[in-house]
């Protein structure tokens, strides 16, 4: 009996295998990027993705050494771009290789109405800030969870800057609800009937939605940032969306504003305070950039980019070393690349940051190493080569390039300056652990599995620090688009 069952099971598996092989053979066009991991067609890539997460692309690049390849998933094909040389051509075809389609797909996750979702999918081709004073003014060491503290600070400063005086996230019940919903984001995008299956996440989302509706009804956008004002105008006038849909759209934007900035700030501060050499070099620069008079010590945050190349380089290197955003796009129309490769309509495409940030042709043989001085090096005729800016993907690129990159960079570098100048940060237990992030949700930067407990020792509680921001006329040339727009390039070698 047992052997009959085994024979039947074996026959089913064999039939399934033959069926999947045939399906692959009949549906994979020879002009498409080569399909890989086809030992068990469709199932192999899915298992790999679930098991290895963002590490999968890293392994596949090493194993197959292809400029671009196809992962045939059940009901979906994903093209993954390995070679930075393909990126400019793809980004020129932004109508067909679309990020807008990804944003529009998120409409159902935040509960937009069917009509609003349909509109979003149409024509896709076409005075407060953070303060560390409460900790410093205690005049004694304060124990904190480093990630928790940084997240809170970035949440306050980021949402104030974006939503202004009527910022709904000022209410801690709303910011707590946001955090709960953020953890359930993936369930909402993957499962049908998610509102019934995950009531905790649903209730949290609705609480944030109600607060956002109040914000829109009270015309909070009029005193918010240009980004929110323009979005309101665009969504109400061009799309004709109502209050509720506009408000739910703002929940979607909270992902963009908060999703990256808090984990990114955490990694920057971690690299700064956990390495004595980095810390002392950055501190020295900051002290030189500050000046003291009878009223206290003064530092203009705008001067950091000019006067603190090591801090700026550490910031950029952290983004290069730690970013894991997948760079997703949807192929809205067949795309023929100049090398003869065909990308089929309806497929997904990915330009994974981690793959491009470890590309030795773009960054040199030591691409896998954290080097806080990397971006201070200038190319030389004999030794140092020019870095390929196209391969810097932490802020994405092309038409979907992150519009918040300068705000985020200024905020994170300001926070770094405040911490380094005012505190000695000591890990509880005496040694900085290497953070693990196995359980991290799929954000742009990994979130540590366990917060690191640290003590903040005020350096000189009696010293008065005045931090100002005199503004900046030029952008920092992080990425190729900024460089082409004529941004200053203080440290990236070019
Ligand atoms: C360190 C912090 C940040 C990082 C690393 C980051 C990174 C990114 C990335 C990778 C993308 C997708 C681009 C692509 O796939 O090509 C993106 C999009 C976006 N980001 Fe950021 N971001 C940050 C902070 C912010 C902030 C503070 C804001 C708000 C002002 C913001 C607003 C947006 C928006 C609205 C989009 C969507 C752009 C579009 O639809 O075309 N980001 N960001």
Short mmCIF file of C-alpha atoms and ligand atoms in Angstrom, two decimals:
data_model
loop_
_atom_site.label_atom_id
_atom_site.label_comp_id
_atom_site.label_asym_id
_atom_site.label_seq_id
_atom_site.Cartn_x
_atom_site.Cartn_y
_atom_site.Cartn_z
CA UNK A 1 0.00 0.00 0.00
CA UNK A 2 2.72 2.38 1.07
CA UNK A 3 4.69 1.66 -2.07
CA UNK A 4 1.60 2.27 -4.26
CA UNK A 5 1.13 5.65 -2.55
CA UNK A 6 4.79 6.46 -3.09
CA UNK A 7 4.50 5.52 -6.79
CA UNK A 8 1.37 7.71 -7.22
CA UNK A 9 3.01 10.62 -5.39
CA UNK A 10 6.16 10.17 -7.48
CA UNK A 11 4.10 10.14 -10.70
CA UNK A 12 2.27 13.34 -9.67
CA UNK A 13 5.54 15.08 -8.88
CA UNK A 14 7.03 13.91 -12.19
CA UNK A 15 3.96 15.10 -14.12
CA UNK A 16 4.04 18.44 -12.34
CA UNK A 17 7.70 18.79 -13.18
CA UNK A 18 7.14 18.01 -16.87
CA UNK A 19 4.17 20.41 -16.96
CA UNK A 20 6.19 23.26 -15.41
CA UNK A 21 9.11 22.63 -17.76
CA UNK A 22 6.79 22.70 -20.76
CA UNK A 23 5.07 25.84 -19.50
CA UNK A 24 8.43 27.54 -19.11
CA UNK A 25 9.58 26.39 -22.54
CA UNK A 26 6.40 27.68 -24.24
CA UNK A 27 6.20 31.03 -22.45
CA UNK A 28 9.82 32.16 -22.26
CA UNK A 29 10.82 34.17 -25.31
CA UNK A 30 14.42 33.62 -26.45
CA UNK A 31 14.83 37.43 -26.68
CA UNK A 32 14.01 37.91 -22.99
CA UNK A 33 16.79 37.98 -20.39
CA UNK A 34 17.76 34.36 -19.63
CA UNK A 35 15.54 32.60 -17.09
CA UNK A 36 17.60 31.20 -14.21
CA UNK A 37 16.98 28.98 -11.18
CA UNK A 38 14.83 26.78 -13.39
CA UNK A 39 15.74 23.44 -11.77
CA UNK A 40 12.13 23.49 -10.54
CA UNK A 41 10.61 26.13 -12.80
CA UNK A 42 8.49 28.81 -11.04
CA UNK A 43 8.87 27.14 -7.64
CA UNK A 44 12.67 27.47 -7.33
CA UNK A 45 12.74 31.29 -7.57
CA UNK A 46 9.78 31.60 -5.20
CA UNK A 47 11.44 29.43 -2.54
CA UNK A 48 14.70 31.34 -3.04
CA UNK A 49 12.96 34.68 -2.54
CA UNK A 50 11.15 33.56 0.61
CA UNK A 51 14.27 31.99 2.07
CA UNK A 52 17.01 34.40 1.08
CA UNK A 53 15.09 37.70 0.76
CA UNK A 54 17.38 40.49 -0.53
CA UNK A 55 20.39 38.14 -0.32
CA UNK A 56 18.97 36.15 -3.25
CA UNK A 57 19.92 38.72 -5.91
CA UNK A 58 23.36 38.95 -4.43
CA UNK A 59 23.91 35.17 -4.73
CA UNK A 60 22.44 34.99 -8.22
CA UNK A 61 24.70 37.76 -9.48
CA UNK A 62 27.74 35.89 -8.19
CA UNK A 63 26.58 32.51 -9.44
CA UNK A 64 25.38 33.39 -12.95
CA UNK A 65 27.28 36.62 -13.76
CA UNK A 66 24.57 37.92 -16.08
CA UNK A 67 23.90 41.61 -16.86
CA UNK A 68 20.15 41.00 -16.53
CA UNK A 69 18.13 37.84 -15.90
CA UNK A 70 14.55 36.64 -15.52
CA UNK A 71 13.04 35.03 -12.44
CA UNK A 72 9.93 33.14 -13.49
CA UNK A 73 7.66 33.20 -10.48
CA UNK A 74 4.14 31.77 -10.33
CA UNK A 75 1.99 34.17 -12.42
CA UNK A 76 4.77 36.74 -12.60
CA UNK A 77 8.10 37.28 -14.35
CA UNK A 78 10.66 39.52 -12.73
CA UNK A 79 13.62 40.94 -14.60
CA UNK A 80 16.54 41.72 -12.31
CA UNK A 81 19.14 44.20 -13.50
CA UNK A 82 22.74 43.47 -12.49
CA UNK A 83 24.68 45.69 -14.82
CA UNK A 84 24.74 49.43 -14.05
CA UNK A 85 25.32 50.03 -17.77
CA UNK A 86 21.69 49.05 -18.46
CA UNK A 87 20.20 51.54 -15.97
CA UNK A 88 20.37 54.79 -18.02
CA UNK A 89 18.59 53.17 -20.98
CA UNK A 90 15.88 51.74 -18.71
CA UNK A 91 15.37 55.05 -16.95
CA UNK A 92 14.94 56.85 -20.26
CA UNK A 93 11.94 54.59 -20.92
CA UNK A 94 10.20 55.65 -17.71
CA UNK A 95 6.74 55.55 -19.26
CA UNK A 96 7.01 51.86 -20.05
CA UNK A 97 9.33 50.93 -17.15
CA UNK A 98 7.12 52.45 -14.51
CA UNK A 99 7.47 53.30 -10.83
CA UNK A 100 4.13 55.18 -10.89
CA UNK A 101 2.40 51.83 -11.39
CA UNK A 102 3.93 50.56 -8.12
CA UNK A 103 2.70 53.64 -6.24
CA UNK A 104 -0.76 53.30 -7.80
CA UNK A 105 -0.90 49.62 -6.78
CA UNK A 106 -0.41 50.69 -3.16
CA UNK A 107 -3.80 52.45 -3.32
CA UNK A 108 -5.70 49.37 -2.15
CA UNK A 109 -3.27 48.83 0.74
CA UNK A 110 -4.16 52.22 2.24
CA UNK A 111 -7.88 51.70 1.57
CA UNK A 112 -8.48 54.09 -1.33
CA UNK A 113 -11.86 53.76 -3.05
CA UNK A 114 -12.15 51.64 -6.21
CA UNK A 115 -12.71 54.80 -8.28
CA UNK A 116 -9.60 56.44 -6.82
CA UNK A 117 -7.53 53.33 -7.50
CA UNK A 118 -8.79 53.32 -11.07
CA UNK A 119 -7.89 57.02 -11.48
CA UNK A 120 -4.42 56.44 -10.00
CA UNK A 121 -3.85 53.70 -12.58
CA UNK A 122 -5.05 55.85 -15.48
CA UNK A 123 -2.49 57.44 -17.74
CA UNK A 124 0.47 55.97 -15.92
CA UNK A 125 2.52 56.62 -18.94
CA UNK A 126 2.10 60.13 -19.14
CA UNK A 127 9.13 75.33 13.14
CA UNK A 128 9.52 72.18 14.94
CA UNK A 129 12.50 69.88 14.75
CA UNK A 130 14.17 67.19 16.78
CA UNK A 131 15.84 68.05 20.02
CA UNK A 132 18.15 66.10 22.28
CA UNK A 133 17.88 68.78 24.96
CA UNK A 134 15.54 66.73 27.21
CA UNK A 135 18.29 64.10 27.47
CA UNK A 136 21.20 66.52 27.75
CA UNK A 137 19.55 68.75 30.32
CA UNK A 138 19.39 65.82 32.75
CA UNK A 139 23.14 66.25 33.15
CA UNK A 140 23.66 62.52 33.77
CA UNK A 141 23.89 59.41 31.57
CA UNK A 142 20.55 58.31 30.15
CA UNK A 143 19.94 54.77 29.00
CA UNK A 144 18.09 54.44 25.68
CA UNK A 145 17.25 51.87 23.03
CA UNK A 146 19.25 53.48 20.23
CA UNK A 147 16.93 52.50 17.37
CA UNK A 148 13.80 53.41 19.33
CA UNK A 149 15.19 56.82 20.21
CA UNK A 150 16.37 57.63 16.68
CA UNK A 151 13.14 56.44 15.15
CA UNK A 152 11.13 58.72 17.42
CA UNK A 153 13.37 61.70 16.65
CA UNK A 154 13.20 61.16 12.90
CA UNK A 155 9.47 60.60 13.07
CA UNK A 156 8.94 63.93 14.80
CA UNK A 157 11.26 65.97 12.62
CA UNK A 158 10.25 64.27 9.35
CA UNK A 159 6.49 64.52 9.82
CA UNK A 160 6.69 68.12 11.11
CA UNK A 161 8.68 69.15 8.04
CA UNK A 162 6.23 67.45 5.68
CA UNK A 163 2.77 68.03 7.22
CA UNK A 164 3.50 71.28 9.08
CA UNK A 165 1.59 72.76 12.03
CA UNK A 166 -1.40 70.43 11.60
CA UNK A 167 0.83 67.33 11.41
CA UNK A 168 -1.50 64.44 12.42
CA UNK A 169 1.47 62.42 13.72
CA UNK A 170 2.02 64.90 16.57
CA UNK A 171 -0.61 62.87 18.38
CA UNK A 172 1.26 59.85 19.76
CA UNK A 173 -1.87 57.66 19.38
CA UNK A 174 -1.68 58.31 15.62
CA UNK A 175 2.07 57.76 15.32
CA UNK A 176 1.72 54.51 17.34
CA UNK A 177 -1.12 53.40 15.06
CA UNK A 178 1.06 54.21 12.05
CA UNK A 179 3.83 51.95 13.39
CA UNK A 180 1.36 49.12 13.88
CA UNK A 181 0.03 49.49 10.34
CA UNK A 182 3.54 49.71 8.91
CA UNK A 183 4.27 46.24 10.30
CA UNK A 184 1.20 44.89 8.53
CA UNK A 185 1.85 46.58 5.20
CA UNK A 186 3.08 43.41 3.53
CA UNK A 187 0.01 41.40 4.63
CA UNK A 188 -2.24 44.06 3.15
CA UNK A 189 -0.43 44.01 -0.16
CA UNK A 190 -0.33 40.20 -0.39
CA UNK A 191 -3.57 38.79 1.05
CA UNK A 192 -7.11 39.21 -0.23
CA UNK A 193 -9.62 40.05 2.54
CA UNK A 194 -6.74 41.45 4.62
CA UNK A 195 -9.08 43.87 6.41
CA UNK A 196 -10.96 40.89 7.89
CA UNK A 197 -7.92 38.66 8.40
CA UNK A 198 -5.77 41.23 10.19
CA UNK A 199 -8.13 43.36 12.33
CA UNK A 200 -5.31 44.85 14.41
CA UNK A 201 -3.59 46.29 11.35
CA UNK A 202 -6.92 47.34 9.87
CA UNK A 203 -7.98 49.27 12.99
CA UNK A 204 -4.58 50.97 13.12
CA UNK A 205 -4.87 52.00 9.47
CA UNK A 206 -8.36 53.39 9.98
CA UNK A 207 -7.22 55.44 12.97
CA UNK A 208 -4.49 57.05 10.86
CA UNK A 209 -6.96 57.50 7.97
CA UNK A 210 -9.43 59.33 10.25
CA UNK A 211 -6.66 61.67 11.46
CA UNK A 212 -5.55 62.32 7.87
CA UNK A 213 -9.14 63.06 6.86
CA UNK A 214 -9.31 65.66 9.64
CA UNK A 215 -6.05 67.12 8.29
CA UNK A 216 -7.46 67.46 4.76
CA UNK A 217 -10.86 68.77 5.94
CA UNK A 218 -9.14 71.42 8.10
CA UNK A 219 -7.07 72.37 5.07
CA UNK A 220 -3.85 71.37 6.85
CA UNK A 221 -2.16 71.09 3.44
CA UNK A 222 -2.24 74.90 3.13
CA UNK A 223 0.37 75.24 5.87
CA UNK A 224 2.23 72.01 5.03
CA UNK A 225 5.34 71.52 2.87
CA UNK A 226 5.31 72.22 -0.87
CA UNK A 227 5.31 68.46 -1.42
CA UNK A 228 1.95 68.01 0.37
CA UNK A 229 0.46 71.18 -1.15
CA UNK A 230 1.36 70.14 -4.68
CA UNK A 231 0.12 66.63 -4.08
CA UNK A 232 -3.20 68.00 -2.86
CA UNK A 233 -3.54 70.22 -5.94
CA UNK A 234 -2.61 67.36 -8.22
CA UNK A 235 -4.93 64.81 -6.61
CA UNK A 236 -7.91 67.14 -6.25
CA UNK A 237 -7.69 69.18 -9.45
CA UNK A 238 -6.14 66.77 -11.91
CA UNK A 239 -7.50 63.47 -10.59
CA UNK A 240 -10.68 64.86 -9.00
CA UNK A 241 -10.22 62.72 -5.87
CA UNK A 242 -12.39 63.39 -2.79
CA UNK A 243 -11.27 64.15 0.77
CA UNK A 244 -11.12 60.53 1.89
CA UNK A 245 -9.03 59.32 -1.04
CA UNK A 246 -6.66 62.27 -0.77
CA UNK A 247 -6.27 61.54 2.95
CA UNK A 248 -5.58 57.85 2.31
CA UNK A 249 -3.04 58.85 -0.33
CA UNK A 250 -1.21 60.72 2.44
CA UNK A 251 -0.97 57.45 4.39
CA UNK A 252 0.78 55.98 1.36
CA UNK A 253 3.18 58.91 1.40
CA UNK A 254 3.98 58.27 5.02
CA UNK A 255 5.76 55.13 3.81
CA UNK A 256 7.96 57.27 1.58
CA UNK A 257 8.64 59.84 4.33
CA UNK A 258 9.23 57.51 7.29
CA UNK A 259 9.98 54.12 5.78
CA UNK A 260 13.60 54.91 4.94
CA UNK A 261 14.66 57.81 7.07
CA UNK A 262 14.52 56.16 10.52
CA UNK A 263 16.44 52.96 9.70
CA UNK A 264 18.85 54.97 7.55
CA UNK A 265 19.55 57.41 10.44
CA UNK A 266 20.07 54.45 12.77
CA UNK A 267 22.74 52.87 10.51
CA UNK A 268 24.54 56.20 10.04
CA UNK A 269 24.68 56.81 13.81
CA UNK A 270 25.65 53.19 14.44
CA UNK A 271 28.63 53.38 12.05
CA UNK A 272 29.65 56.70 13.59
CA UNK A 273 29.53 55.82 17.26
CA UNK A 274 30.60 52.17 17.11
CA UNK A 275 33.96 52.82 15.44
CA UNK A 276 36.40 54.88 17.49
CA UNK A 277 38.39 56.00 14.44
CA UNK A 278 35.35 57.20 12.47
CA UNK A 279 34.02 58.96 15.55
CA UNK A 280 37.21 60.83 16.34
CA UNK A 281 37.75 61.95 12.73
CA UNK A 282 34.17 63.20 12.39
CA UNK A 283 34.24 64.89 15.79
CA UNK A 284 37.44 66.70 14.94
CA UNK A 285 35.88 68.03 11.72
CA UNK A 286 32.71 69.11 13.48
CA UNK A 287 34.62 70.97 16.20
CA UNK A 288 36.63 72.76 13.52
CA UNK A 289 33.40 73.74 11.72
CA UNK A 290 31.83 75.13 14.93
CA UNK A 291 32.79 78.37 16.63
CA UNK A 292 32.48 79.56 20.21
CA UNK A 293 31.74 83.01 21.62
CA UNK A 294 30.45 84.34 24.93
CA UNK A 295 26.91 83.15 24.12
CA UNK A 296 27.99 79.53 23.55
CA UNK A 297 29.01 77.21 20.71
CA UNK A 298 27.51 77.64 17.24
CA UNK A 299 27.25 75.34 14.28
CA UNK A 300 25.55 76.07 10.97
CA UNK A 301 24.23 72.73 9.71
CA UNK A 302 24.43 74.04 6.11
CA UNK A 303 28.22 74.23 6.49
CA UNK A 304 28.54 70.48 7.19
CA UNK A 305 28.50 69.54 3.54
CA UNK A 306 31.37 71.90 2.78
CA UNK A 307 33.41 71.57 5.95
CA UNK A 308 32.87 67.98 7.04
CA UNK A 309 33.83 65.70 4.13
CA UNK A 310 34.42 62.71 6.41
CA UNK A 311 30.93 62.98 7.92
CA UNK A 312 29.42 63.33 4.45
CA UNK A 313 31.46 60.39 3.16
CA UNK A 314 30.45 58.24 6.16
CA UNK A 315 26.83 59.11 5.43
CA UNK A 316 27.14 58.17 1.75
CA UNK A 317 29.11 55.02 2.51
CA UNK A 318 26.47 53.92 5.02
CA UNK A 319 23.80 54.32 2.35
CA UNK A 320 25.91 52.42 -0.16
CA UNK A 321 26.75 49.64 2.30
CA UNK A 322 23.37 49.20 3.98
CA UNK A 323 20.63 50.06 1.46
CA UNK A 324 18.52 47.09 0.37
CA UNK A 325 15.70 48.72 -1.61
CA UNK A 326 14.66 46.47 -4.51
CA UNK A 327 14.10 49.33 -7.04
CA UNK A 328 10.83 47.89 -8.37
CA UNK A 329 9.22 48.83 -11.69
CA UNK A 330 6.32 47.47 -13.73
CA UNK A 331 6.77 46.97 -17.46
CA UNK A 332 3.70 48.67 -18.94
CA UNK A 333 4.61 48.03 -22.56
CA UNK A 334 7.00 45.70 -24.39
CA UNK A 335 10.49 47.23 -24.20
CA UNK A 336 13.24 46.31 -26.65
CA UNK A 337 16.68 47.21 -25.32
CA UNK A 338 19.46 48.24 -27.68
CA UNK A 339 21.30 44.95 -27.03
CA UNK A 340 18.35 43.02 -28.50
CA UNK A 341 16.86 41.98 -25.14
CA UNK A 342 13.08 42.04 -24.84
CA UNK A 343 11.19 42.96 -21.64
CA UNK A 344 7.59 41.82 -21.83
CA UNK A 345 4.58 43.95 -20.91
CA UNK A 346 3.07 43.03 -17.53
CA UNK A 347 6.40 41.87 -16.00
CA UNK A 348 8.16 43.32 -12.96
CA UNK A 349 11.68 44.69 -13.12
CA UNK A 350 14.07 45.19 -10.22
CA UNK A 351 17.25 47.23 -9.87
CA UNK A 352 18.30 46.01 -6.39
CA UNK A 353 20.46 48.52 -4.51
CA UNK A 354 22.46 45.79 -2.80
CA UNK A 355 23.51 44.28 -6.13
CA UNK A 356 24.65 47.60 -7.57
CA UNK A 357 26.29 48.79 -4.37
CA UNK A 358 28.57 45.75 -4.35
CA UNK A 359 29.43 45.87 -8.04
CA UNK A 360 33.22 45.81 -8.26
CA UNK A 361 33.24 47.42 -11.71
CA UNK A 362 31.46 50.44 -10.21
CA UNK A 363 33.16 50.67 -6.78
CA UNK A 364 36.43 48.80 -7.06
CA UNK A 365 37.64 45.48 -5.65
CA UNK A 366 36.87 46.50 -2.06
CA UNK A 367 33.16 47.10 -2.82
CA UNK A 368 32.17 44.58 -0.12
CA UNK A 369 34.00 46.52 2.60
CA UNK A 370 32.73 49.47 4.68
CA UNK A 371 35.18 52.30 4.10
CA UNK A 372 34.06 55.56 5.68
CA UNK A 373 36.57 57.55 3.61
CA UNK A 374 35.54 56.04 0.24
CA UNK A 375 33.72 59.15 -0.95
CA UNK A 376 36.50 61.54 0.03
CA UNK A 377 38.88 60.01 -2.51
CA UNK A 378 39.45 61.79 -5.78
CA UNK A 379 40.31 59.83 -8.94
CA UNK A 380 43.97 59.89 -9.87
CA UNK A 381 45.71 59.19 -13.18
CA UNK A 382 47.44 56.13 -11.77
CA UNK A 383 45.55 54.66 -8.81
CA UNK A 384 42.05 55.69 -7.67
CA UNK A 385 39.38 55.12 -10.30
CA UNK A 386 36.23 57.19 -10.83
CA UNK A 387 33.14 55.74 -9.15
CA UNK A 388 30.15 55.05 -11.34
CA UNK A 389 27.39 57.26 -9.88
CA UNK A 390 24.70 55.39 -11.79
CA UNK A 391 25.38 52.45 -9.45
CA UNK A 392 24.44 54.54 -6.35
CA UNK A 393 20.82 53.43 -5.87
CA UNK A 394 19.99 54.35 -2.26
CA UNK A 395 17.65 57.10 -3.50
CA UNK A 396 16.54 55.18 -6.58
CA UNK A 397 16.83 57.04 -9.85
CA UNK A 398 15.27 58.26 -13.08
CA UNK A 399 11.76 59.69 -12.92
CA UNK A 400 11.15 58.04 -9.51
CA UNK A 401 14.26 59.53 -7.92
CA UNK A 402 13.50 60.24 -4.25
CA UNK A 403 12.33 63.86 -3.95
CA UNK A 404 13.07 63.79 -0.20
CA UNK A 405 16.77 62.99 -0.54
CA UNK A 406 18.12 66.43 0.33
CA UNK A 407 15.76 66.93 3.25
CA UNK A 408 16.61 63.45 4.55
CA UNK A 409 20.38 63.96 4.12
CA UNK A 410 20.34 67.30 5.91
CA UNK A 411 18.25 65.90 8.75
CA UNK A 412 20.40 62.84 9.27
CA UNK A 413 23.67 64.75 9.12
CA UNK A 414 22.29 67.36 11.53
CA UNK A 415 21.28 64.60 13.93
CA UNK A 416 24.73 63.03 13.63
CA UNK A 417 26.36 66.39 14.45
CA UNK A 418 24.11 66.93 17.48
CA UNK A 419 24.89 63.51 18.90
CA UNK A 420 28.63 63.48 18.21
CA UNK A 421 29.17 66.97 19.62
CA UNK A 422 26.99 66.67 22.71
CA UNK A 423 27.26 63.07 23.86
CA UNK A 424 29.54 60.13 24.43
CA UNK A 425 27.50 57.11 23.37
CA UNK A 426 28.44 53.96 25.27
CA UNK A 427 26.95 50.54 24.59
CA UNK A 428 25.44 48.88 27.66
CA UNK A 429 27.69 45.86 28.30
CA UNK A 430 30.75 47.73 27.00
CA UNK A 431 30.91 46.29 23.45
CA UNK A 432 29.02 47.23 20.29
CA UNK A 433 27.31 44.12 18.96
CA UNK A 434 27.04 43.49 15.20
CA UNK A 435 23.32 44.09 14.58
CA UNK A 436 21.32 41.28 12.99
CA UNK A 437 18.25 41.95 10.84
CA UNK A 438 16.87 38.56 9.86
CA UNK A 439 13.33 39.55 10.85
CA UNK A 440 13.40 42.96 9.19
CA UNK A 441 10.35 43.87 7.08
CA UNK A 442 11.22 44.71 3.46
CA UNK A 443 12.12 48.40 3.93
CA UNK A 444 14.85 50.38 2.16
CA UNK A 445 17.27 49.71 5.05
CA UNK A 446 17.25 46.69 7.35
CA UNK A 447 15.66 47.23 10.76
CA UNK A 448 17.67 45.60 13.55
CA UNK A 449 16.08 42.50 15.12
CA UNK A 450 16.95 43.72 18.59
CA UNK A 451 17.48 47.28 19.70
CA UNK A 452 20.93 48.10 21.02
CA UNK A 453 20.86 49.51 24.53
CA UNK A 454 23.21 52.44 24.96
CA UNK A 455 23.97 55.16 27.46
CA UNK A 456 24.13 58.78 26.36
CA UNK A 457 26.63 60.67 28.52
CA UNK A 458 26.30 64.44 28.09
CA UNK A 459 29.78 65.78 27.25
CA UNK A 460 29.51 69.16 28.92
CA UNK A 461 25.99 69.84 30.18
CA UNK A 462 26.85 73.47 30.94
CA UNK A 463 28.00 74.26 27.44
CA UNK A 464 25.28 75.92 25.37
CA UNK A 465 25.04 74.73 21.77
CA UNK A 466 23.21 76.72 19.08
CA UNK A 467 22.49 74.81 15.90
CA UNK A 468 21.25 76.81 12.94
CA UNK A 469 20.56 76.08 9.28
CA UNK A 470 21.30 78.96 6.95
CA UNK A 471 19.98 77.05 3.93
CA UNK A 472 21.70 75.76 0.83
CA UNK A 473 21.51 76.94 -2.73
CA UNK A 474 22.91 73.82 -4.24
CA UNK A 475 22.13 70.16 -3.86
CA UNK A 476 24.68 67.61 -2.82
CA UNK A 477 25.80 65.59 -5.82
CA UNK A 478 24.98 62.15 -4.45
CA UNK A 479 23.75 60.64 -7.64
CA UNK A 480 24.12 61.06 -11.37
CA UNK A 481 20.90 63.08 -11.74
CA UNK A 482 22.07 65.67 -9.19
CA UNK A 483 25.45 65.86 -10.85
CA UNK A 484 23.85 66.41 -14.25
CA UNK A 485 21.67 69.15 -12.75
CA UNK A 486 24.87 70.95 -11.80
CA UNK A 487 24.94 70.11 -8.11
CA UNK A 488 28.08 70.66 -6.18
CA UNK A 489 30.19 67.53 -5.90
CA UNK A 490 32.10 68.00 -2.71
CA UNK A 491 33.30 64.52 -2.09
CA UNK A 492 32.20 61.99 -4.67
CA UNK A 493 35.17 61.53 -6.89
CA UNK A 494 34.33 62.33 -10.47
C1 LIG B 1 17.31 58.49 3.92
C2 LIG B 1 16.06 58.66 3.62
C3 LIG B 1 15.41 58.24 2.33
C4 LIG B 1 15.80 57.30 1.43
C5 LIG B 1 17.03 56.39 1.48
C6 LIG B 1 14.82 57.28 0.37
C7 LIG B 1 14.84 56.42 -0.72
C8 LIG B 1 13.86 56.36 -1.69
C9 LIG B 1 13.82 55.39 -2.76
C10 LIG B 1 14.84 54.28 -2.97
C11 LIG B 1 12.74 55.67 -3.52
C12 LIG B 1 12.27 54.88 -4.75
C13 LIG B 1 12.95 55.44 -5.98
C14 LIG B 1 13.18 54.44 -7.06
O1 LIG B 1 12.78 53.27 -6.97
O2 LIG B 1 13.86 54.82 -8.05
C15 LIG B 1 12.07 56.81 -2.93
C16 LIG B 1 10.91 57.38 -3.42
C17 LIG B 1 10.27 58.42 -2.82
N1 LIG B 1 10.68 59.12 -1.70
FE1 LIG B 1 12.33 58.76 -0.60
N2 LIG B 1 13.85 58.22 0.64
C18 LIG B 1 14.18 58.84 1.83
C19 LIG B 1 13.48 59.85 2.46
C20 LIG B 1 12.38 60.47 1.95
C21 LIG B 1 11.71 61.59 2.57
C22 LIG B 1 12.12 62.26 3.86
C23 LIG B 1 10.66 61.90 1.76
C24 LIG B 1 9.65 62.99 1.93
C25 LIG B 1 9.95 64.22 1.70
C26 LIG B 1 10.68 60.99 0.64
C27 LIG B 1 9.76 61.00 -0.40
C28 LIG B 1 9.74 60.08 -1.43
C29 LIG B 1 8.67 60.01 -2.42
C30 LIG B 1 7.42 60.90 -2.48
C31 LIG B 1 9.01 58.98 -3.30
C32 LIG B 1 8.21 58.48 -4.51
C33 LIG B 1 8.72 59.16 -5.76
C34 LIG B 1 7.82 58.92 -6.96
O3 LIG B 1 6.71 58.44 -6.82
O4 LIG B 1 8.28 59.22 -8.09
N3 LIG B 1 11.73 60.14 0.78
N4 LIG B 1 12.78 57.21 -1.83
#
